[in-house]
Coordinates of C-alpha atoms (C1' of nucleotides) in Angstrom, one line a residue:
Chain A
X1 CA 14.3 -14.5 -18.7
X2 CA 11.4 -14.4 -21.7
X3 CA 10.2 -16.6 -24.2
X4 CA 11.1 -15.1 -27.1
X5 CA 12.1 -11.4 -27.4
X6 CA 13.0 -9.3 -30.8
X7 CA 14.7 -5.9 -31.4
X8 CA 11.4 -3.5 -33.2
X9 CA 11.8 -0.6 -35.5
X10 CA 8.3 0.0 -34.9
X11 CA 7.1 3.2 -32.8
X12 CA 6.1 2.3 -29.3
X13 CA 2.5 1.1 -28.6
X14 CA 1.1 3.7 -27.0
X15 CA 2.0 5.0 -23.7
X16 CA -0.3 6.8 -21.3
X17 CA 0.5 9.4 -18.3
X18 CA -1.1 12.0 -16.2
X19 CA 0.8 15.1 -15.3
X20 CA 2.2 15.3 -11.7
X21 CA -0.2 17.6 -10.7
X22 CA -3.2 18.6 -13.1
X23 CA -4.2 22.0 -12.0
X24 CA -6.6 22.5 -14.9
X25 CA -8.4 19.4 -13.7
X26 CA -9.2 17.6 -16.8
X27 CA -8.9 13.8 -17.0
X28 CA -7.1 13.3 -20.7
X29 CA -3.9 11.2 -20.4
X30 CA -0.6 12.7 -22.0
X31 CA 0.6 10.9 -24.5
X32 CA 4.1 10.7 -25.9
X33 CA 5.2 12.7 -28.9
X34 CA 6.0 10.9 -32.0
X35 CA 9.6 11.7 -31.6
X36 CA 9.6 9.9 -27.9
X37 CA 8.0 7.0 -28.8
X38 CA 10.4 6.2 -31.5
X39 CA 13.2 6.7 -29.2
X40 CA 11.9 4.7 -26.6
X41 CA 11.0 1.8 -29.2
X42 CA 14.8 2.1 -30.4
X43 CA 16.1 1.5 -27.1
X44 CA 13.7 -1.0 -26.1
X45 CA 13.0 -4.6 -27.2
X46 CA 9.5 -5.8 -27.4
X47 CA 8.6 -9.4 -25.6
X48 CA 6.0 -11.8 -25.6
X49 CA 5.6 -14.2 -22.7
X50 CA 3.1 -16.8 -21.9
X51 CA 1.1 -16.8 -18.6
X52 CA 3.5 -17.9 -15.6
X53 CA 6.7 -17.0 -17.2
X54 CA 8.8 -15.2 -14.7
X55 CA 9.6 -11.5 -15.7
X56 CA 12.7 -11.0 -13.4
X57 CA 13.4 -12.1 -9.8
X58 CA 13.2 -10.4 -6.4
X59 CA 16.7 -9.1 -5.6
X60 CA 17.8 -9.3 -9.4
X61 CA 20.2 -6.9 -10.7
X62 CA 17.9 -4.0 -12.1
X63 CA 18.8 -3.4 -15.4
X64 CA 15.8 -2.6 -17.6
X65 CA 12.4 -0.9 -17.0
X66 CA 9.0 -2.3 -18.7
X67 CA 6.5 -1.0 -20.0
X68 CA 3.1 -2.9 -20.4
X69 CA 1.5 -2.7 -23.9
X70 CA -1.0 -6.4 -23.6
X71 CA -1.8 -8.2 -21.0
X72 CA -1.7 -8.6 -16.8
X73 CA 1.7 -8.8 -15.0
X74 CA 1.6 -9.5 -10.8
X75 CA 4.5 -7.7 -9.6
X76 CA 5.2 -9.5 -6.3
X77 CA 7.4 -11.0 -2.9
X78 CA 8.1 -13.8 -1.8
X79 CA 7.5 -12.9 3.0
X80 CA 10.0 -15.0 4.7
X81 CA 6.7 -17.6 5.1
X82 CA 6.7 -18.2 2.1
X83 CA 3.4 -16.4 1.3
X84 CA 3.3 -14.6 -1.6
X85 CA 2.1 -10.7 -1.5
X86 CA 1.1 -9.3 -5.0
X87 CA 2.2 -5.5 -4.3
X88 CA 0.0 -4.8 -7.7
X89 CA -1.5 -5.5 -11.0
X90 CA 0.0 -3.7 -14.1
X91 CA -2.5 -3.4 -17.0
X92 CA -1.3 -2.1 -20.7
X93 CA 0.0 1.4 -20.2
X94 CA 1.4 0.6 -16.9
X95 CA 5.0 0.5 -15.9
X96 CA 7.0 -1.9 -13.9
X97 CA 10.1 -2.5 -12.9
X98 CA 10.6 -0.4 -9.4
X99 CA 14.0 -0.8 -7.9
X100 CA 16.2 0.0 -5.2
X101 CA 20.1 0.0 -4.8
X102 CA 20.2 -1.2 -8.7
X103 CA 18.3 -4.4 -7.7
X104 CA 14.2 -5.1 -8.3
X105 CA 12.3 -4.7 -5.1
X106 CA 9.6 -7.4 -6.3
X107 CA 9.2 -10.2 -8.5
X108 CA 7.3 -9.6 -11.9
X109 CA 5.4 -12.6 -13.2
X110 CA 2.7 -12.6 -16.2
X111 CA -0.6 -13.6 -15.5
X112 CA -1.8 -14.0 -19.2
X113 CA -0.3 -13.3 -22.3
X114 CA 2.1 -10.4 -22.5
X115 CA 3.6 -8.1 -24.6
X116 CA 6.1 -5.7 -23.4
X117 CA 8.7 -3.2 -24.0
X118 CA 11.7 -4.0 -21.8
X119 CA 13.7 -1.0 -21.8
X120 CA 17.5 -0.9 -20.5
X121 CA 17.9 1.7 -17.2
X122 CA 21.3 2.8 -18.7
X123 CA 19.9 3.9 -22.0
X124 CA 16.8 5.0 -20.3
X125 CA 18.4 7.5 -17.9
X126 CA 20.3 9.4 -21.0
X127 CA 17.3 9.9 -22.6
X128 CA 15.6 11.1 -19.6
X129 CA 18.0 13.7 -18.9
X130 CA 18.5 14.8 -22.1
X131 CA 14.6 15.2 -22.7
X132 CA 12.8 16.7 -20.3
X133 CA 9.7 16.2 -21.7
X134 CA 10.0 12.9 -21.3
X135 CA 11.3 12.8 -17.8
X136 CA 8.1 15.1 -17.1
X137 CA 5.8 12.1 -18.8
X138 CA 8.1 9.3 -16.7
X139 CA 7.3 11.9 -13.5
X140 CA 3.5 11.6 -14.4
X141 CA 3.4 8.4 -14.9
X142 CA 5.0 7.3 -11.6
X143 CA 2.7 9.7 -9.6
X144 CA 0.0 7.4 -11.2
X145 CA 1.7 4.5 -9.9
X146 CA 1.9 6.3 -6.4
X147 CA -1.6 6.8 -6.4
X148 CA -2.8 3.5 -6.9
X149 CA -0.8 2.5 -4.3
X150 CA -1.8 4.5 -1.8
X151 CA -5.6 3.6 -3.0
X152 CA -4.3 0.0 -2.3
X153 CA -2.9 0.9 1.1
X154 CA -6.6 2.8 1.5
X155 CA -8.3 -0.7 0.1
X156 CA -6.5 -2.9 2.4
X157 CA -6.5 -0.9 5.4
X158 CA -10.4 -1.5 6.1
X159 CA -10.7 -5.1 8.5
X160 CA -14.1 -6.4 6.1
X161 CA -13.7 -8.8 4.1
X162 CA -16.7 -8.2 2.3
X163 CA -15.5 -4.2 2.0
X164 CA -12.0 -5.3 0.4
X165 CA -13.2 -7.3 -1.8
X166 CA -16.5 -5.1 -3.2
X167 CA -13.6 -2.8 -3.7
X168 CA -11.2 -4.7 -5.3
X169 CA -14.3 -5.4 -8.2
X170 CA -15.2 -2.1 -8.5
X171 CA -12.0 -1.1 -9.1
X172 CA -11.3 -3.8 -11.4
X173 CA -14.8 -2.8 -12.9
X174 CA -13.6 1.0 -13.9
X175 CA -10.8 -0.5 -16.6
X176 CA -13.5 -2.3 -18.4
X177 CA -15.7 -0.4 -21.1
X178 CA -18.9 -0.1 -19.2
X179 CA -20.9 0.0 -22.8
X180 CA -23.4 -2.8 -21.9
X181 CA -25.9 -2.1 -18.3
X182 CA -23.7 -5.2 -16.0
X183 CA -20.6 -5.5 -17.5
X184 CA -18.9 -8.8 -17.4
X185 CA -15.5 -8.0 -15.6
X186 CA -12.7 -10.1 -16.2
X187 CA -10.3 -11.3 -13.5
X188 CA -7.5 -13.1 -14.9
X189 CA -5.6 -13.6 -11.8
X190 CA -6.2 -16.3 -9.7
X191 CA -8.1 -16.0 -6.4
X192 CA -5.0 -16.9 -4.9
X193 CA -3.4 -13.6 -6.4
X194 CA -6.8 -11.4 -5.5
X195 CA -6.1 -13.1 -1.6
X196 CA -2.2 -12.1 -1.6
X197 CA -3.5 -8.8 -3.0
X198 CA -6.0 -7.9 0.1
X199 CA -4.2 -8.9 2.5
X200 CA -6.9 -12.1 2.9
X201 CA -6.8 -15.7 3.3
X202 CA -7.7 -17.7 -0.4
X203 CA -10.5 -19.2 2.0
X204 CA -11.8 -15.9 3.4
X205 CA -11.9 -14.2 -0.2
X206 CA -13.8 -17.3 -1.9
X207 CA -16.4 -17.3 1.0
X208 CA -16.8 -13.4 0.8
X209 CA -17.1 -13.8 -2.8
X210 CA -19.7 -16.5 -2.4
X211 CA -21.7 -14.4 0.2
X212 CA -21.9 -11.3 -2.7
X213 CA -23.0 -13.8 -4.5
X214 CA -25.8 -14.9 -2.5
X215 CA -26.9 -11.7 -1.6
X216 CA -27.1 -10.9 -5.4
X217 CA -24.6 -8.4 -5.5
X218 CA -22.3 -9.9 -8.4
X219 CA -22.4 -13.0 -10.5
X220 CA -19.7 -15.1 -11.0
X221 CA -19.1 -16.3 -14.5
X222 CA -16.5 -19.3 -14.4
X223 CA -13.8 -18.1 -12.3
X224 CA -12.0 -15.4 -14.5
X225 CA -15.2 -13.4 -14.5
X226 CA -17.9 -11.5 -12.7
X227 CA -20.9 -9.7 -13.6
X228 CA -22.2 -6.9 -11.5
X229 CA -25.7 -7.5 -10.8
X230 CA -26.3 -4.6 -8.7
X231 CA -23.8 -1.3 -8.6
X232 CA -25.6 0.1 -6.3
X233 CA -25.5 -2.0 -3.6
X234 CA -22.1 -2.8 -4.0
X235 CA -20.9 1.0 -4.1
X236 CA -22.7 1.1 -0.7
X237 CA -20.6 -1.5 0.5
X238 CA -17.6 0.0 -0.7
X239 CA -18.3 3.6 0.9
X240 CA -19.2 1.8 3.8
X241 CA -16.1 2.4 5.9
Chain B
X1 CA -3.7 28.0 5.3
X2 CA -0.3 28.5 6.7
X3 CA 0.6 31.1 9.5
X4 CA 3.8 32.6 7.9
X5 CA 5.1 33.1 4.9
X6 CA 7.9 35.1 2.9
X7 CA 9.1 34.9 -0.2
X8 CA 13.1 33.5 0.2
X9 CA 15.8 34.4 -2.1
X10 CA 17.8 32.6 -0.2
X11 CA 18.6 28.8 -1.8
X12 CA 16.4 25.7 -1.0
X13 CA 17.5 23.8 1.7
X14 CA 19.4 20.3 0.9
X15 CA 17.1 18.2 -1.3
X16 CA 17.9 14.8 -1.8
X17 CA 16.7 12.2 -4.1
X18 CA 17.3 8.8 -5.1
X19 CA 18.0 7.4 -8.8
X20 CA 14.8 6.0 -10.2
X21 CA 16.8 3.5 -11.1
X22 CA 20.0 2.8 -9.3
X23 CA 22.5 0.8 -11.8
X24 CA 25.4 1.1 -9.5
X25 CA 24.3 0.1 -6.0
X26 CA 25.6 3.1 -4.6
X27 CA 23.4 4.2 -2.0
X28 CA 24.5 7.9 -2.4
X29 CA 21.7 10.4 -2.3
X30 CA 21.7 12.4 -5.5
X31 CA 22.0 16.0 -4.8
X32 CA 20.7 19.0 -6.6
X33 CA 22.8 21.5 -8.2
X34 CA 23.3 24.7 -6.7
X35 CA 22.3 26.4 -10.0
X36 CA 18.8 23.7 -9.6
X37 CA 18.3 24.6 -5.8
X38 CA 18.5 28.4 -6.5
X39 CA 15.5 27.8 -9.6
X40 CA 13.3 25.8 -7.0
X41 CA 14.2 28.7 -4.4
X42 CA 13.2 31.6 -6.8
X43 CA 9.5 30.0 -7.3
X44 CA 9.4 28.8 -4.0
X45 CA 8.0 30.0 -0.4
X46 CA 9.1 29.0 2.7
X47 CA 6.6 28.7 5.7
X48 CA 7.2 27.6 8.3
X49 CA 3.8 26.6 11.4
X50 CA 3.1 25.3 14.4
X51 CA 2.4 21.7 15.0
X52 CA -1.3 20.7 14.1
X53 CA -1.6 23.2 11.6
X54 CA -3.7 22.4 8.5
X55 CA -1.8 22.9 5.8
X56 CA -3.9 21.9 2.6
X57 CA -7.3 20.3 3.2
X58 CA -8.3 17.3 0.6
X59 CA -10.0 17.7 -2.1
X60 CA -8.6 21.7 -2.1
X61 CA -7.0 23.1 -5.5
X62 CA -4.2 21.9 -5.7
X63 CA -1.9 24.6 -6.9
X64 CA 1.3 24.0 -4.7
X65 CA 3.8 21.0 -4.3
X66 CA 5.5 21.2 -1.1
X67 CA 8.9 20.0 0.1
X68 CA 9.7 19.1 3.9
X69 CA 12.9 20.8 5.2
X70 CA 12.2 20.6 9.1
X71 CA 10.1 18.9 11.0
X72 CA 7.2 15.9 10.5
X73 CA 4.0 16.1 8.6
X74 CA 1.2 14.0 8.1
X75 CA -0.7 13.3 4.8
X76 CA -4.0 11.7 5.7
X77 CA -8.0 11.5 4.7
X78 CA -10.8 11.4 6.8
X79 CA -13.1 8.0 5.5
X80 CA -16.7 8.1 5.1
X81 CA -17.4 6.8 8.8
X82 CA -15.4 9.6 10.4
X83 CA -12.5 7.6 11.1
X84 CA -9.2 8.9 9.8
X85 CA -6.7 7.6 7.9
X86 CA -2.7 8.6 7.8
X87 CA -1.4 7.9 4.0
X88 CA 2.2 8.9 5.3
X89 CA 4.3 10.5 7.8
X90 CA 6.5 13.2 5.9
X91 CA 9.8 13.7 6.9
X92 CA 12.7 16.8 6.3
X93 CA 13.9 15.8 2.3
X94 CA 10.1 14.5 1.0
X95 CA 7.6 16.0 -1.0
X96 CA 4.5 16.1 -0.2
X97 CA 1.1 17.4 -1.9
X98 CA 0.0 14.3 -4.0
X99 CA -2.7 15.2 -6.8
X100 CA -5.5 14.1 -9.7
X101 CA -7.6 15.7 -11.2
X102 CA -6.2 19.3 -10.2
X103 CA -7.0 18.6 -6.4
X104 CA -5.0 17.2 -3.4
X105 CA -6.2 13.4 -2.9
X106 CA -4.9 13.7 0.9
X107 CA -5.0 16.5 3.6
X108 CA -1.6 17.5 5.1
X109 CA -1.0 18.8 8.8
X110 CA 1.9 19.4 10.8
X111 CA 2.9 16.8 13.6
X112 CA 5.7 19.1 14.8
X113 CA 7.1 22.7 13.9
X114 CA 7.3 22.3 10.6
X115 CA 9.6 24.0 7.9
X116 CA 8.8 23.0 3.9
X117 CA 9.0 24.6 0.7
X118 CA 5.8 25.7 -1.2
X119 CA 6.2 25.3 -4.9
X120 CA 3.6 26.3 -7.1
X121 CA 2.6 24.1 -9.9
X122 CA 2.2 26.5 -12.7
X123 CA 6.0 27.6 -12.0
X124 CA 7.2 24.6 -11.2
X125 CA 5.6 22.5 -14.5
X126 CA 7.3 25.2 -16.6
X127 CA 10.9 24.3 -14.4
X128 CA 10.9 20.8 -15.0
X129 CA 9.8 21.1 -18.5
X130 CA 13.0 22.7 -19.2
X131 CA 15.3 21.0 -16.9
X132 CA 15.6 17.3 -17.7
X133 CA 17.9 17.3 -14.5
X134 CA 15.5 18.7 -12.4
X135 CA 13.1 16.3 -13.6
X136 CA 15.0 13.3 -12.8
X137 CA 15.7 14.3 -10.3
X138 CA 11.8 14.2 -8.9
X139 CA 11.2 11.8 -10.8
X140 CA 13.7 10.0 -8.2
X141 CA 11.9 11.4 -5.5
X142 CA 9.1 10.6 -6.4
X143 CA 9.9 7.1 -7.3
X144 CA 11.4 6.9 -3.7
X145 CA 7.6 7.7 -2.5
X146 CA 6.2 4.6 -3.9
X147 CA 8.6 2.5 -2.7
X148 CA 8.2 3.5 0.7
X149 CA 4.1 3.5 0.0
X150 CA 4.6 -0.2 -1.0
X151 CA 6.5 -0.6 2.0
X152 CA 3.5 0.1 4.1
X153 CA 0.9 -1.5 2.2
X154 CA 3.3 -4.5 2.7
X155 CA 3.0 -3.6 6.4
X156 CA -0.3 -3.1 6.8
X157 CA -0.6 -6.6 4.7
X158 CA 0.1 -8.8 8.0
X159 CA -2.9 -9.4 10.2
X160 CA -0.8 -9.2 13.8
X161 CA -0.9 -6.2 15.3
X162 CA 2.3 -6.9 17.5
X163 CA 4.1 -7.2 13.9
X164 CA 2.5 -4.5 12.1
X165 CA 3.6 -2.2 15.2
X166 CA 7.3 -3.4 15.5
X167 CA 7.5 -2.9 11.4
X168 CA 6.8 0.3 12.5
X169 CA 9.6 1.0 15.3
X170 CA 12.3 -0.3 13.1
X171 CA 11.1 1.7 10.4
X172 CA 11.1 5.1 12.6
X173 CA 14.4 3.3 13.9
X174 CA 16.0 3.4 10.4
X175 CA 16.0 6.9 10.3
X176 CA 17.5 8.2 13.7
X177 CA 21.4 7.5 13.7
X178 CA 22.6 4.5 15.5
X179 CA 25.6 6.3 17.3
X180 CA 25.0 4.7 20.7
X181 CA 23.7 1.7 21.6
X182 CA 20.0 1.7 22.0
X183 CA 19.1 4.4 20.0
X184 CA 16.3 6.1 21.3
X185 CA 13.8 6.8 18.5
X186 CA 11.4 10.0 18.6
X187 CA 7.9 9.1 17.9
X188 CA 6.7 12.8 17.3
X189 CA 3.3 11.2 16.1
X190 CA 0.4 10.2 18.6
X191 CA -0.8 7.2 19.2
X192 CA -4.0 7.6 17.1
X193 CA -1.8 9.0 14.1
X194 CA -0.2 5.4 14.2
X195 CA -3.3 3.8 14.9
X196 CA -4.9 5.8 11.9
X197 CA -1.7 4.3 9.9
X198 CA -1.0 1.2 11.2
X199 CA -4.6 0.1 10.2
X200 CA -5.5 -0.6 14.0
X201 CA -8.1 0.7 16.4
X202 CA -5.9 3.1 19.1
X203 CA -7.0 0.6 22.0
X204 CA -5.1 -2.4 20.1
X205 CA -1.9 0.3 19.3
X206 CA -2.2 0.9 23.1
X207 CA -2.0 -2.9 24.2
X208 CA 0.5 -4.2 21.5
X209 CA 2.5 -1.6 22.9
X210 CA 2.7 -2.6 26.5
X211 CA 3.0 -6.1 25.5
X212 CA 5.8 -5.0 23.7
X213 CA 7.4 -3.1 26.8
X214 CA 6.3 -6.1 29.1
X215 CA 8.5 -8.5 26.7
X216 CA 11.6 -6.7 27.2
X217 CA 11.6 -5.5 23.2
X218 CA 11.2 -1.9 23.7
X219 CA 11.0 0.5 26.6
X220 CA 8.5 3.4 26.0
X221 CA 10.1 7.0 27.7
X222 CA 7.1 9.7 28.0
X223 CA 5.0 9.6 25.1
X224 CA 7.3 10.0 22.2
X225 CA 9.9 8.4 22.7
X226 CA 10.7 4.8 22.5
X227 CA 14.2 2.9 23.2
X228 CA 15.1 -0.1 21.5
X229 CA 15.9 -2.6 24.3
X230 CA 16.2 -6.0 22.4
X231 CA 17.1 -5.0 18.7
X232 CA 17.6 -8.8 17.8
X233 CA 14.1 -10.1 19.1
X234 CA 12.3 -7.0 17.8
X235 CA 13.8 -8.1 14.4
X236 CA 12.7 -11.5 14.5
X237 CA 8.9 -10.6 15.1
X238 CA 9.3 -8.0 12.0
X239 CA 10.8 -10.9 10.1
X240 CA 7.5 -13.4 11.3
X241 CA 5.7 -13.5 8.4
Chain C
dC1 C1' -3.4 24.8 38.6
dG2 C1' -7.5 23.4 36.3
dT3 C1' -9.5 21.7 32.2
dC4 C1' -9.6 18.7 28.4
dA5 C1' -7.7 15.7 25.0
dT6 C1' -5.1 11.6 24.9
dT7 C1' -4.0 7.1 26.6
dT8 C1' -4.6 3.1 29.3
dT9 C1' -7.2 -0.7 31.0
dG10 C1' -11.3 -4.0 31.1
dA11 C1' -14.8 -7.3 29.3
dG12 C1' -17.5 -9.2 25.7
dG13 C1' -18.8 -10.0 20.8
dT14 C1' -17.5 -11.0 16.1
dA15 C1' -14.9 -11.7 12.2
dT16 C1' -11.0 -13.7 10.2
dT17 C1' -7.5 -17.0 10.5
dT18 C1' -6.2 -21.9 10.9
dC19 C1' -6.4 -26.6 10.2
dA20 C1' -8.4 -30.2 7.5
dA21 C1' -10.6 -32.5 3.7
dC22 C1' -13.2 -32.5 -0.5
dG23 C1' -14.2 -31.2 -5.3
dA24 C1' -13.1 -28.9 -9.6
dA25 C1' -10.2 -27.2 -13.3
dG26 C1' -6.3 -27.0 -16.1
dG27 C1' -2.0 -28.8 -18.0
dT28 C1' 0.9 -32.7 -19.4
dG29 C1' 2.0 -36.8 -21.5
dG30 C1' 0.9 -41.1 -23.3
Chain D
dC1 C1' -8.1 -37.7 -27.5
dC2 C1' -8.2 -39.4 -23.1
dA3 C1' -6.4 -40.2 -18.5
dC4 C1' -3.6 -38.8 -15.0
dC5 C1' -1.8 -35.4 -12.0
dT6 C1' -1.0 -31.1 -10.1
dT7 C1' -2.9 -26.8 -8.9
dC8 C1' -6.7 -24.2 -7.5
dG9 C1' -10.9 -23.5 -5.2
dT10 C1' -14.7 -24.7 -2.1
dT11 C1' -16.7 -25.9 2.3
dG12 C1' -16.7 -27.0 7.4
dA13 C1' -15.5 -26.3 12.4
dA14 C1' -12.8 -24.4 16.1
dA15 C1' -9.5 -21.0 18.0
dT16 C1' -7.4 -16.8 18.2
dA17 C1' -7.1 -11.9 17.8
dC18 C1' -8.9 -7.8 16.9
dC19 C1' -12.7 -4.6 17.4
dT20 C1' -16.4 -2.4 20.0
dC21 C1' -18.3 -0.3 24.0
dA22 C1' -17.2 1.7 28.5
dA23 C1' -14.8 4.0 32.2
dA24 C1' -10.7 5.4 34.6
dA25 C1' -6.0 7.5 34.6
dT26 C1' -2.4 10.1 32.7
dG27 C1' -0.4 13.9 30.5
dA28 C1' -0.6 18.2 27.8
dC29 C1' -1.8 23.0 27.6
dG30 C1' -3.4 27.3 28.5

DNA sequence: CGTCATTTTGAGGTATTTCAACGAAGGTGG
DNA sequence: CCACCTTCGTTGAAATACCTCAAAATGACG
């Protein structure tokens, strides 16, 4: 399944979540007590893959959870077509490994280098009954999930190319320090990946991304980055719906 | 915000959930305790309104989770141009009442007479806490949300509105039993709710859908209603992709 | 039974998809 | 280290399908 993969002593890297439902409204993330992380990282094995390597397959027996500490993963199917749909991107912090009937409802796939914590269902359950404060952080933290995907179902739902994909940036846009004025976002995935991600054509995204272009919107730096010339503008495209 | 309310000592109607992950392959639902149901009954309300009823609005407090025991409700937002948008359809055994930053992301409203559970946060927060049972328990459920929001971002994903509607017939056919032969499958939603959620314009919903009848797939009775004529065929266009 | 929202139907414009071919980049092996 | 090859990305032109605008018909509801 991975490259290489070694049992760790060491304490989990550390792993993010917002409550279920924040009614004081603040934005910190929970993090995991020292206690949980160390229990997690003794149940878990940390890997390291190489872009491409496959993760686990569609369909495969579920037996382990991950947990993203470095890197991009594409968690992904295969439509009868044959066209690939990337159902989302998991950054470090994220978790992956959704399943249903004790088999994984997507493909997982690295995009760059990863590191992960792979961490086995069985084991995983008995600690999250036996710590609720932990099965309150796994609760957040899947709420997250849900709400990124609903913001995808939101993204993908408008017909504009142009409207998708000014979205798709700006929301790759917020994970990246904005300390510089015109950040240089990085987009590691191919623009085959961003296409099976919008629900676009490969052709339809690199000509909408060569019309933002023109109309000075973003810059495109090789093709693993953009730099976003003018926020405003392109916020205006993206309330536009 | 909701027409009637008492508070019910009486214990919360059958909530079921799903492993978050399912080693076995059993497809049983998992079942709260009666011990659980009675906690979740003690801090809960149950209302029960009339169809079209607002029940929170977005961007409201969020101080309540809610839990559907009768009846169908919509979670939707209204987009910048007007135009709505439907998130989900909630059905008896969801939750519902999705929020960040201490405020509902959605609006909810009932399609039908509704029946649900409201569960405030505070209470509820100091329940699970406590309870690692509990906990997995919604952390199941709630797992069992994102799969089905994948499910219609994957939907939404094709650009064919006859498919994107049949997806959508099955799926609302998956959850009516199949005693008899062409099962007749309730559609308690109207046409612009599955415009709104399809990702279509109610004109196209309108014309896919008599396409649909003129092909022999589907036979439309009264508005809400819909009878599965051709089972095999209507399979094979969800299965196009 | 009347009013009004919802749905159906029609015709035209427009954007994306397709199909096809070229050009560029990255990875592999000699 | 270079050359080859495979994958990825760009560009062009035509067809299809959906959207928009508009108006009539159906059904729901009081």
């Amino acid at each position: 399944m991975a490259d290489a993969s070694a049992r760790s002593g060491k304490s989990l890297a550390p792993f993010r979540a917002r409550p279920f439902l924040n009614l004081t409204g603040e934005e910190d993330a929970i993090r995991l007590t020292e206690r949980q992380r160390e229990e997690l990282a003794s149940i878990g094995v940390r890997v390291r893959v190489r872009p491409r390597t496959a993760i686990y397959q569609e369909q495969a027996p579920a037996d382990s959870v991950f947990a993203v500490t470095e890197g991009v993963v594409k968690s992904y199917r295969e439509l009868p077509s044959g066209k690939p749909l990337v159902a989302a991107f998991l950054f470090p912090r994220d978790l992956f490994g959704l399943a249903e009937g004790g088999r994984y409802v997507n493909a997982a796939r690295a995009i760059t280098d990863v590191t992960f914590y792979r961490l086995p269902v069985a084991e995983l359950a008995v600690l999250l009954k036996h710590d609720a404060d932990l099965a309150y952080s796994f609760l957040a933290k899947v709420t997250h999930e849900l709400r990124e995907a609903q913001r995808r179902a939101l993204l993908i739902n408008r017909p504009d190319a142009a409207g998708r994909l000014a979205m798709f940036l700006v929301w790759m846009g917020e994970r990246v320090e904005r300390t510089a004025g015109m950040p240089l976002v990085p987009l590691p995935m191919t623009r085959s990946d961003i296409a099976a991600f919008l629900g676009l054509t490969l052709e339809s995204v690199s000509r909408t991304a060569r019309a933002l272009e023109r109309d000075g919107l973003v810059k495109f730096e090789g093709r693993h980055f953009v730099r976003i010339v003018d926020p405003t503008r392109l916020a205006r495209i993206v309330a536009d719906v």
